[in-house]
Amino acid sequence: MIRLQNIEKSFHHTKVLQNINLTVNRGAVVTILGPSGSGKSTLLRCINFLERPNKGLIQVGDLVIQAEKVSREQMIQVRRNTAMVFQHYYLFKNKTALENVMEGLLIVKKLDRAEAYQKSVHFLAKVGLANRMDFYPSQLSGGQQQRVGIARALAMEPQVILFDEPTSALDPELVGEVLAVMKSLAREGMTMIVVTHEMNFAREVASHVIFMDDGLIIEDGSPVEVFDQTKMERTKQFLQRVKRFDS
């Protein structure tokens, strides 16, 4: 379970997150929507302290942290229970897909090579890359590289995976293969928080949808409540613009 309470974040006296309150139950899929610059990615990065909030409380599982007093040990503990899939893949170019997945298991989890190898093979197969394990990133499509990133996250066996616009850097024809993996994870009960512009994914897969603007959570609710029954004018404007763009 993830709980955020009164989270605030500023950059150079500019508030980018204001009074953020959010609870994500185990097995939930929460999608975060909103225009560019609304604070979506910053919120995601604050959850695992890639960005340090200026104030507020963050709970990951049984670990409860006051942002103002967080220690290095607490940040490490949070990161062991969360995994991040980025917009850009950040794979080691000189390592194969298998070696990229093994790296965290060897360095962070301190597994022996045999166990790290077995886990990496398992999770690469899980994302449909059993026949690409020995390929280098330059030999993989963007969609395949992103699936390596997802396998790398899964291999750490986190409580929650944080996806930061995982398909926005992909060619349109490659988006589907990444979303298919994410849908499969959702069906299996993986807890996920997903910043995305994929409206169909948010409508079909999310258990909860959040709309952000100007550093605030403007609206949160079920997909039906946000997409079909919203009474918030700002949400309506955003959805109408996205619909026009997609069409």
PDB file of C-alpha atoms in Angstrom:
ATOM      1  CA  MET A   1       0.000   0.000   0.000  1.00  0.00           C
ATOM      2  CA  ILE A   2       1.186   3.501  -0.897  1.00  0.00           C
ATOM      3  CA  ARG A   3      -0.021   6.556   0.997  1.00  0.00           C
ATOM      4  CA  LEU A   4       0.888  10.172   0.328  1.00  0.00           C
ATOM      5  CA  GLN A   5      -0.208  12.866   2.736  1.00  0.00           C
ATOM      6  CA  ASN A   6       0.173  16.621   2.207  1.00  0.00           C
ATOM      7  CA  ILE A   7       3.081  16.234  -0.219  1.00  0.00           C
ATOM      8  CA  GLU A   8       4.632  19.457  -1.462  1.00  0.00           C
ATOM      9  CA  LYS A   9       7.568  20.038  -3.796  1.00  0.00           C
ATOM     10  CA  SER A  10       9.152  23.251  -5.032  1.00  0.00           C
ATOM     11  CA  PHE A  11      11.938  24.051  -7.467  1.00  0.00           C
ATOM     12  CA  HIS A  12      13.582  27.457  -6.966  1.00  0.00           C
ATOM     13  CA  HIS A  13      10.578  28.799  -5.036  1.00  0.00           C
ATOM     14  CA  THR A  14       8.140  27.556  -7.684  1.00  0.00           C
ATOM     15  CA  LYS A  15       5.636  25.071  -6.301  1.00  0.00           C
ATOM     16  CA  VAL A  16       5.262  22.065  -8.591  1.00  0.00           C
ATOM     17  CA  LEU A  17       3.281  19.891  -6.154  1.00  0.00           C
ATOM     18  CA  GLN A  18       0.740  21.244  -3.691  1.00  0.00           C
ATOM     19  CA  ASN A  19      -1.069  19.379  -0.924  1.00  0.00           C
ATOM     20  CA  ILE A  20      -1.006  15.983  -2.661  1.00  0.00           C
ATOM     21  CA  ASN A  21      -3.008  13.268  -0.890  1.00  0.00           C
ATOM     22  CA  LEU A  22      -3.268   9.819  -2.422  1.00  0.00           C
ATOM     23  CA  THR A  23      -3.786   6.219  -1.307  1.00  0.00           C
ATOM     24  CA  VAL A  24      -2.954   3.287  -3.585  1.00  0.00           C
ATOM     25  CA  ASN A  25      -4.125  -0.078  -2.318  1.00  0.00           C
ATOM     26  CA  ARG A  26      -2.323  -3.317  -3.023  1.00  0.00           C
ATOM     27  CA  GLY A  27      -3.168  -4.632  -6.497  1.00  0.00           C
ATOM     28  CA  ALA A  28      -4.538  -1.292  -7.704  1.00  0.00           C
ATOM     29  CA  VAL A  29      -3.659   0.284 -11.044  1.00  0.00           C
ATOM     30  CA  VAL A  30      -3.668   4.057 -10.714  1.00  0.00           C
ATOM     31  CA  THR A  31      -3.233   6.168 -13.842  1.00  0.00           C
ATOM     32  CA  ILE A  32      -2.222   9.811 -13.607  1.00  0.00           C
ATOM     33  CA  LEU A  33      -3.374  12.097 -16.404  1.00  0.00           C
ATOM     34  CA  GLY A  34      -2.812  15.760 -17.060  1.00  0.00           C
ATOM     35  CA  PRO A  35      -1.160  18.306 -19.343  1.00  0.00           C
ATOM     36  CA  SER A  36       2.598  18.700 -19.617  1.00  0.00           C
ATOM     37  CA  GLY A  37       4.016  20.570 -16.642  1.00  0.00           C
ATOM     38  CA  SER A  38       1.222  19.573 -14.293  1.00  0.00           C
ATOM     39  CA  GLY A  39       3.545  17.747 -11.881  1.00  0.00           C
ATOM     40  CA  LYS A  40       2.765  14.152 -12.854  1.00  0.00           C
ATOM     41  CA  SER A  41       6.326  12.910 -13.286  1.00  0.00           C
ATOM     42  CA  THR A  42       7.557  14.876 -10.280  1.00  0.00           C
ATOM     43  CA  LEU A  43       4.898  13.198  -8.144  1.00  0.00           C
ATOM     44  CA  LEU A  44       6.032   9.797  -9.337  1.00  0.00           C
ATOM     45  CA  ARG A  45       9.678  10.606  -8.611  1.00  0.00           C
ATOM     46  CA  CYS A  46       8.812  11.867  -5.133  1.00  0.00           C
ATOM     47  CA  ILE A  47       7.301   8.505  -4.191  1.00  0.00           C
ATOM     48  CA  ASN A  48      10.695   6.781  -4.344  1.00  0.00           C
ATOM     49  CA  PHE A  49      12.741   9.884  -3.485  1.00  0.00           C
ATOM     50  CA  LEU A  50      14.350  10.364  -6.888  1.00  0.00           C
ATOM     51  CA  GLU A  51      13.064  13.827  -6.041  1.00  0.00           C
ATOM     52  CA  ARG A  52      12.883  14.688  -2.362  1.00  0.00           C
ATOM     53  CA  PRO A  53       9.583  16.309  -1.327  1.00  0.00           C
ATOM     54  CA  ASN A  54       9.860  19.481   0.729  1.00  0.00           C
ATOM     55  CA  LYS A  55       7.194  18.319   3.133  1.00  0.00           C
ATOM     56  CA  GLY A  56       4.608  15.620   3.709  1.00  0.00           C
ATOM     57  CA  LEU A  57       4.364  11.957   4.610  1.00  0.00           C
ATOM     58  CA  ILE A  58       5.065   8.960   2.392  1.00  0.00           C
ATOM     59  CA  GLN A  59       4.133   5.414   3.340  1.00  0.00           C
ATOM     60  CA  VAL A  60       5.291   2.384   1.345  1.00  0.00           C
ATOM     61  CA  GLY A  61       4.036  -0.815   2.920  1.00  0.00           C
ATOM     62  CA  ASP A  62       4.880  -0.654   6.614  1.00  0.00           C
ATOM     63  CA  LEU A  63       7.499   2.051   6.155  1.00  0.00           C
ATOM     64  CA  VAL A  64       6.262   5.548   7.078  1.00  0.00           C
ATOM     65  CA  ILE A  65       8.519   8.529   6.341  1.00  0.00           C
ATOM     66  CA  GLN A  66       8.300  12.250   7.043  1.00  0.00           C
ATOM     67  CA  ALA A  67       9.834  13.878   3.982  1.00  0.00           C
ATOM     68  CA  GLU A  68      11.555  16.584   6.028  1.00  0.00           C
ATOM     69  CA  LYS A  69      13.339  13.988   8.172  1.00  0.00           C
ATOM     70  CA  VAL A  70      14.049  11.179   5.715  1.00  0.00           C
ATOM     71  CA  SER A  71      17.350   9.380   6.172  1.00  0.00           C
ATOM     72  CA  ARG A  72      19.524   7.774   3.516  1.00  0.00           C
ATOM     73  CA  GLU A  73      18.676   4.352   4.942  1.00  0.00           C
ATOM     74  CA  GLN A  74      14.935   5.058   4.605  1.00  0.00           C
ATOM     75  CA  MET A  75      15.343   6.197   1.005  1.00  0.00           C
ATOM     76  CA  ILE A  76      17.223   3.004   0.184  1.00  0.00           C
ATOM     77  CA  GLN A  77      14.490   0.967   1.840  1.00  0.00           C
ATOM     78  CA  VAL A  78      11.785   2.729  -0.204  1.00  0.00           C
ATOM     79  CA  ARG A  79      13.688   2.117  -3.435  1.00  0.00           C
ATOM     80  CA  ARG A  80      13.995  -1.569  -2.627  1.00  0.00           C
ATOM     81  CA  ASN A  81      10.207  -1.760  -2.498  1.00  0.00           C
ATOM     82  CA  THR A  82       9.494   0.363  -5.569  1.00  0.00           C
ATOM     83  CA  ALA A  83      10.730   0.066  -9.138  1.00  0.00           C
ATOM     84  CA  MET A  84      10.677   2.685 -11.866  1.00  0.00           C
ATOM     85  CA  VAL A  85      10.118   2.292 -15.604  1.00  0.00           C
ATOM     86  CA  PHE A  86      11.146   5.483 -17.368  1.00  0.00           C
ATOM     87  CA  GLN A  87      10.071   7.161 -20.586  1.00  0.00           C
ATOM     88  CA  HIS A  88      13.583   6.560 -21.930  1.00  0.00           C
ATOM     89  CA  TYR A  89      14.931   3.100 -21.361  1.00  0.00           C
ATOM     90  CA  TYR A  90      18.292   3.845 -19.695  1.00  0.00           C
ATOM     91  CA  LEU A  91      19.726   0.458 -20.602  1.00  0.00           C
ATOM     92  CA  PHE A  92      23.464  -0.172 -20.490  1.00  0.00           C
ATOM     93  CA  LYS A  93      24.426  -0.106 -24.154  1.00  0.00           C
ATOM     94  CA  ASN A  94      27.407  -2.402 -23.633  1.00  0.00           C
ATOM     95  CA  LYS A  95      25.337  -5.099 -21.907  1.00  0.00           C
ATOM     96  CA  THR A  96      22.875  -7.589 -23.350  1.00  0.00           C
ATOM     97  CA  ALA A  97      19.208  -7.626 -22.366  1.00  0.00           C
ATOM     98  CA  LEU A  98      20.006 -10.433 -19.924  1.00  0.00           C
ATOM     99  CA  GLU A  99      22.938  -8.562 -18.406  1.00  0.00           C
ATOM    100  CA  ASN A 100      20.830  -5.400 -18.053  1.00  0.00           C
ATOM    101  CA  VAL A 101      18.247  -7.277 -15.995  1.00  0.00           C
ATOM    102  CA  MET A 102      20.911  -9.091 -13.963  1.00  0.00           C
ATOM    103  CA  GLU A 103      22.729  -5.892 -13.013  1.00  0.00           C
ATOM    104  CA  GLY A 104      20.365  -4.763 -10.251  1.00  0.00           C
ATOM    105  CA  LEU A 105      20.074  -8.269  -8.866  1.00  0.00           C
ATOM    106  CA  LEU A 106      23.849  -8.538  -8.566  1.00  0.00           C
ATOM    107  CA  ILE A 107      24.613  -4.998  -7.356  1.00  0.00           C
ATOM    108  CA  VAL A 108      21.547  -4.071  -5.303  1.00  0.00           C
ATOM    109  CA  LYS A 109      20.144  -7.404  -4.154  1.00  0.00           C
ATOM    110  CA  LYS A 110      23.571  -9.062  -3.904  1.00  0.00           C
ATOM    111  CA  LEU A 111      22.354 -12.337  -5.443  1.00  0.00           C
ATOM    112  CA  ASP A 112      24.856 -14.857  -6.704  1.00  0.00           C
ATOM    113  CA  ARG A 113      25.200 -15.036 -10.481  1.00  0.00           C
ATOM    114  CA  ALA A 114      23.319 -18.321 -10.851  1.00  0.00           C
ATOM    115  CA  GLU A 115      20.226 -17.031  -9.041  1.00  0.00           C
ATOM    116  CA  ALA A 116      20.403 -13.654 -10.789  1.00  0.00           C
ATOM    117  CA  TYR A 117      20.639 -15.460 -14.130  1.00  0.00           C
ATOM    118  CA  GLN A 118      17.587 -17.652 -13.403  1.00  0.00           C
ATOM    119  CA  LYS A 119      15.448 -14.701 -12.292  1.00  0.00           C
ATOM    120  CA  SER A 120      16.488 -12.607 -15.278  1.00  0.00           C
ATOM    121  CA  VAL A 121      15.672 -15.366 -17.749  1.00  0.00           C
ATOM    122  CA  HIS A 122      12.276 -15.824 -16.087  1.00  0.00           C
ATOM    123  CA  PHE A 123      11.297 -12.161 -16.242  1.00  0.00           C
ATOM    124  CA  LEU A 124      12.562 -11.613 -19.785  1.00  0.00           C
ATOM    125  CA  ALA A 125      10.412 -14.572 -20.850  1.00  0.00           C
ATOM    126  CA  LYS A 126       7.507 -13.007 -18.959  1.00  0.00           C
ATOM    127  CA  VAL A 127       7.690  -9.886 -21.147  1.00  0.00           C
ATOM    128  CA  GLY A 128       8.034 -11.933 -24.331  1.00  0.00           C
ATOM    129  CA  LEU A 129      11.782 -11.614 -24.870  1.00  0.00           C
ATOM    130  CA  ALA A 130      12.998 -15.164 -24.290  1.00  0.00           C
ATOM    131  CA  ASN A 131      14.498 -15.131 -27.786  1.00  0.00           C
ATOM    132  CA  ARG A 132      16.199 -11.738 -27.366  1.00  0.00           C
ATOM    133  CA  MET A 133      18.126 -12.235 -24.128  1.00  0.00           C
ATOM    134  CA  ASP A 134      21.547 -12.092 -25.782  1.00  0.00           C
ATOM    135  CA  PHE A 135      20.768  -9.045 -27.902  1.00  0.00           C
ATOM    136  CA  TYR A 136      22.283  -5.644 -27.151  1.00  0.00           C
ATOM    137  CA  PRO A 137      20.028  -2.537 -26.932  1.00  0.00           C
ATOM    138  CA  SER A 138      21.157  -1.403 -30.394  1.00  0.00           C
ATOM    139  CA  GLN A 139      19.772  -4.668 -31.780  1.00  0.00           C
ATOM    140  CA  LEU A 140      16.360  -4.201 -30.161  1.00  0.00           C
ATOM    141  CA  SER A 141      13.387  -2.059 -31.172  1.00  0.00           C
ATOM    142  CA  GLY A 142      12.197   0.679 -28.857  1.00  0.00           C
ATOM    143  CA  GLY A 143       9.322  -1.495 -27.691  1.00  0.00           C
ATOM    144  CA  GLN A 144      11.678  -4.366 -26.948  1.00  0.00           C
ATOM    145  CA  GLN A 145      14.027  -2.073 -25.040  1.00  0.00           C
ATOM    146  CA  GLN A 146      11.127  -0.825 -22.935  1.00  0.00           C
ATOM    147  CA  ARG A 147      10.104  -4.414 -22.234  1.00  0.00           C
ATOM    148  CA  VAL A 148      13.648  -5.070 -21.015  1.00  0.00           C
ATOM    149  CA  GLY A 149      13.122  -2.098 -18.696  1.00  0.00           C
ATOM    150  CA  ILE A 150       9.913  -3.669 -17.400  1.00  0.00           C
ATOM    151  CA  ALA A 151      11.652  -7.030 -16.906  1.00  0.00           C
ATOM    152  CA  ARG A 152      14.400  -5.231 -14.991  1.00  0.00           C
ATOM    153  CA  ALA A 153      11.791  -3.648 -12.720  1.00  0.00           C
ATOM    154  CA  LEU A 154       9.931  -6.933 -12.199  1.00  0.00           C
ATOM    155  CA  ALA A 155      13.132  -8.782 -11.336  1.00  0.00           C
ATOM    156  CA  MET A 156      13.572  -6.591  -8.263  1.00  0.00           C
ATOM    157  CA  GLU A 157      10.206  -7.957  -7.014  1.00  0.00           C
ATOM    158  CA  PRO A 158       8.941  -4.581  -5.782  1.00  0.00           C
ATOM    159  CA  GLN A 159       5.702  -3.842  -3.979  1.00  0.00           C
ATOM    160  CA  VAL A 160       4.798  -1.296  -6.660  1.00  0.00           C
ATOM    161  CA  ILE A 161       6.041  -0.356 -10.132  1.00  0.00           C
ATOM    162  CA  LEU A 162       6.048   3.313 -11.113  1.00  0.00           C
ATOM    163  CA  PHE A 163       5.684   3.913 -14.867  1.00  0.00           C
ATOM    164  CA  ASP A 164       6.637   7.376 -16.133  1.00  0.00           C
ATOM    165  CA  GLU A 165       5.030   7.733 -19.585  1.00  0.00           C
ATOM    166  CA  PRO A 166       6.445   4.365 -20.683  1.00  0.00           C
ATOM    167  CA  THR A 167       5.143   4.565 -24.258  1.00  0.00           C
ATOM    168  CA  SER A 168       5.628   8.241 -25.112  1.00  0.00           C
ATOM    169  CA  ALA A 169       9.066   7.719 -26.716  1.00  0.00           C
ATOM    170  CA  LEU A 170       7.877   4.826 -28.897  1.00  0.00           C
ATOM    171  CA  ASP A 171       6.756   4.756 -32.499  1.00  0.00           C
ATOM    172  CA  PRO A 172       2.969   4.313 -32.574  1.00  0.00           C
ATOM    173  CA  GLU A 173       3.187   0.777 -33.965  1.00  0.00           C
ATOM    174  CA  LEU A 174       5.314  -0.313 -30.982  1.00  0.00           C
ATOM    175  CA  VAL A 175       3.071   1.088 -28.252  1.00  0.00           C
ATOM    176  CA  GLY A 176       0.739  -1.895 -28.256  1.00  0.00           C
ATOM    177  CA  GLU A 177       3.374  -4.458 -27.306  1.00  0.00           C
ATOM    178  CA  VAL A 178       4.354  -2.505 -24.188  1.00  0.00           C
ATOM    179  CA  LEU A 179       0.750  -1.856 -23.159  1.00  0.00           C
ATOM    180  CA  ALA A 180      -0.013  -5.572 -23.606  1.00  0.00           C
ATOM    181  CA  VAL A 181       2.675  -6.427 -21.046  1.00  0.00           C
ATOM    182  CA  MET A 182       1.320  -3.807 -18.640  1.00  0.00           C
ATOM    183  CA  LYS A 183      -2.228  -5.133 -19.026  1.00  0.00           C
ATOM    184  CA  SER A 184      -0.968  -8.620 -18.258  1.00  0.00           C
ATOM    185  CA  LEU A 185       0.714  -7.364 -15.097  1.00  0.00           C
ATOM    186  CA  ALA A 186      -2.506  -5.632 -14.054  1.00  0.00           C
ATOM    187  CA  ARG A 187      -4.461  -8.862 -14.469  1.00  0.00           C
ATOM    188  CA  GLU A 188      -1.916 -10.621 -12.264  1.00  0.00           C
ATOM    189  CA  GLY A 189      -2.447  -8.087  -9.468  1.00  0.00           C
ATOM    190  CA  MET A 190       0.734  -6.020  -9.728  1.00  0.00           C
ATOM    191  CA  THR A 191       0.354  -2.661  -8.002  1.00  0.00           C
ATOM    192  CA  MET A 192       1.121   0.051 -10.542  1.00  0.00           C
ATOM    193  CA  ILE A 193       1.087   3.834 -10.705  1.00  0.00           C
ATOM    194  CA  VAL A 194       1.217   4.959 -14.327  1.00  0.00           C
ATOM    195  CA  VAL A 195       1.742   8.438 -15.720  1.00  0.00           C
ATOM    196  CA  THR A 196       0.348   8.157 -19.218  1.00  0.00           C
ATOM    197  CA  HIS A 197      -1.268   9.851 -22.191  1.00  0.00           C
ATOM    198  CA  GLU A 198      -2.792   6.546 -23.304  1.00  0.00           C
ATOM    199  CA  MET A 199      -6.446   7.289 -22.613  1.00  0.00           C
ATOM    200  CA  ASN A 200      -7.743   3.889 -23.708  1.00  0.00           C
ATOM    201  CA  PHE A 201      -5.335   2.149 -21.348  1.00  0.00           C
ATOM    202  CA  ALA A 202      -6.424   4.412 -18.486  1.00  0.00           C
ATOM    203  CA  ARG A 203     -10.096   3.761 -19.227  1.00  0.00           C
ATOM    204  CA  GLU A 204      -9.803  -0.007 -19.668  1.00  0.00           C
ATOM    205  CA  VAL A 205      -7.168  -1.042 -17.140  1.00  0.00           C
ATOM    206  CA  ALA A 206      -7.074   1.491 -14.306  1.00  0.00           C
ATOM    207  CA  SER A 207      -8.894   0.877 -11.063  1.00  0.00           C
ATOM    208  CA  HIS A 208      -8.413   4.560 -10.247  1.00  0.00           C
ATOM    209  CA  VAL A 209      -7.760   7.625 -12.407  1.00  0.00           C
ATOM    210  CA  ILE A 210      -6.199  10.886 -11.237  1.00  0.00           C
ATOM    211  CA  PHE A 211      -6.233  14.146 -13.178  1.00  0.00           C
ATOM    212  CA  MET A 212      -3.577  16.716 -12.272  1.00  0.00           C
ATOM    213  CA  ASP A 213      -3.101  20.329 -13.266  1.00  0.00           C
ATOM    214  CA  ASP A 214      -0.783  23.028 -11.949  1.00  0.00           C
ATOM    215  CA  GLY A 215       0.653  20.763  -9.250  1.00  0.00           C
ATOM    216  CA  LEU A 216      -2.726  19.816  -7.819  1.00  0.00           C
ATOM    217  CA  ILE A 217      -4.900  16.730  -7.953  1.00  0.00           C
ATOM    218  CA  ILE A 218      -7.980  18.217  -9.577  1.00  0.00           C
ATOM    219  CA  GLU A 219      -9.987  15.018  -9.687  1.00  0.00           C
ATOM    220  CA  ASP A 220      -9.715  11.375  -8.764  1.00  0.00           C
ATOM    221  CA  GLY A 221     -12.149   8.533  -9.123  1.00  0.00           C
ATOM    222  CA  SER A 222     -12.981   5.450 -11.134  1.00  0.00           C
ATOM    223  CA  PRO A 223     -12.499   5.536 -14.926  1.00  0.00           C
ATOM    224  CA  VAL A 224     -16.255   5.974 -15.365  1.00  0.00           C
ATOM    225  CA  GLU A 225     -16.362   8.854 -12.898  1.00  0.00           C
ATOM    226  CA  VAL A 226     -13.462  10.695 -14.518  1.00  0.00           C
ATOM    227  CA  PHE A 227     -14.043   9.947 -18.214  1.00  0.00           C
ATOM    228  CA  ASP A 228     -17.833   9.813 -18.405  1.00  0.00           C
ATOM    229  CA  GLN A 229     -19.259  11.579 -15.361  1.00  0.00           C
ATOM    230  CA  THR A 230     -16.780  14.344 -14.536  1.00  0.00           C
ATOM    231  CA  LYS A 231     -18.258  17.608 -13.335  1.00  0.00           C
ATOM    232  CA  MET A 232     -14.882  19.359 -13.311  1.00  0.00           C
ATOM    233  CA  GLU A 233     -14.601  21.829 -16.169  1.00  0.00           C
ATOM    234  CA  ARG A 234     -10.799  21.575 -16.322  1.00  0.00           C
ATOM    235  CA  THR A 235     -10.978  17.785 -16.712  1.00  0.00           C
ATOM    236  CA  LYS A 236     -13.584  18.136 -19.453  1.00  0.00           C
ATOM    237  CA  GLN A 237     -11.380  20.599 -21.353  1.00  0.00           C
ATOM    238  CA  PHE A 238      -8.382  18.278 -21.157  1.00  0.00           C
ATOM    239  CA  LEU A 239     -10.292  15.183 -22.272  1.00  0.00           C
ATOM    240  CA  GLN A 240     -11.911  17.058 -25.169  1.00  0.00           C
ATOM    241  CA  ARG A 241      -8.536  18.302 -26.390  1.00  0.00           C
ATOM    242  CA  VAL A 242      -6.973  14.863 -26.129  1.00  0.00           C
ATOM    243  CA  LYS A 243      -9.923  13.334 -27.988  1.00  0.00           C
ATOM    244  CA  ARG A 244      -9.580  15.857 -30.810  1.00  0.00           C
ATOM    245  CA  PHE A 245      -5.840  15.210 -31.025  1.00  0.00           C
ATOM    246  CA  ASP A 246      -6.313  11.409 -31.135  1.00  0.00           C
ATOM    247  CA  SER A 247      -8.959  11.650 -33.819  1.00  0.00           C
TER     248      SER A 247
END
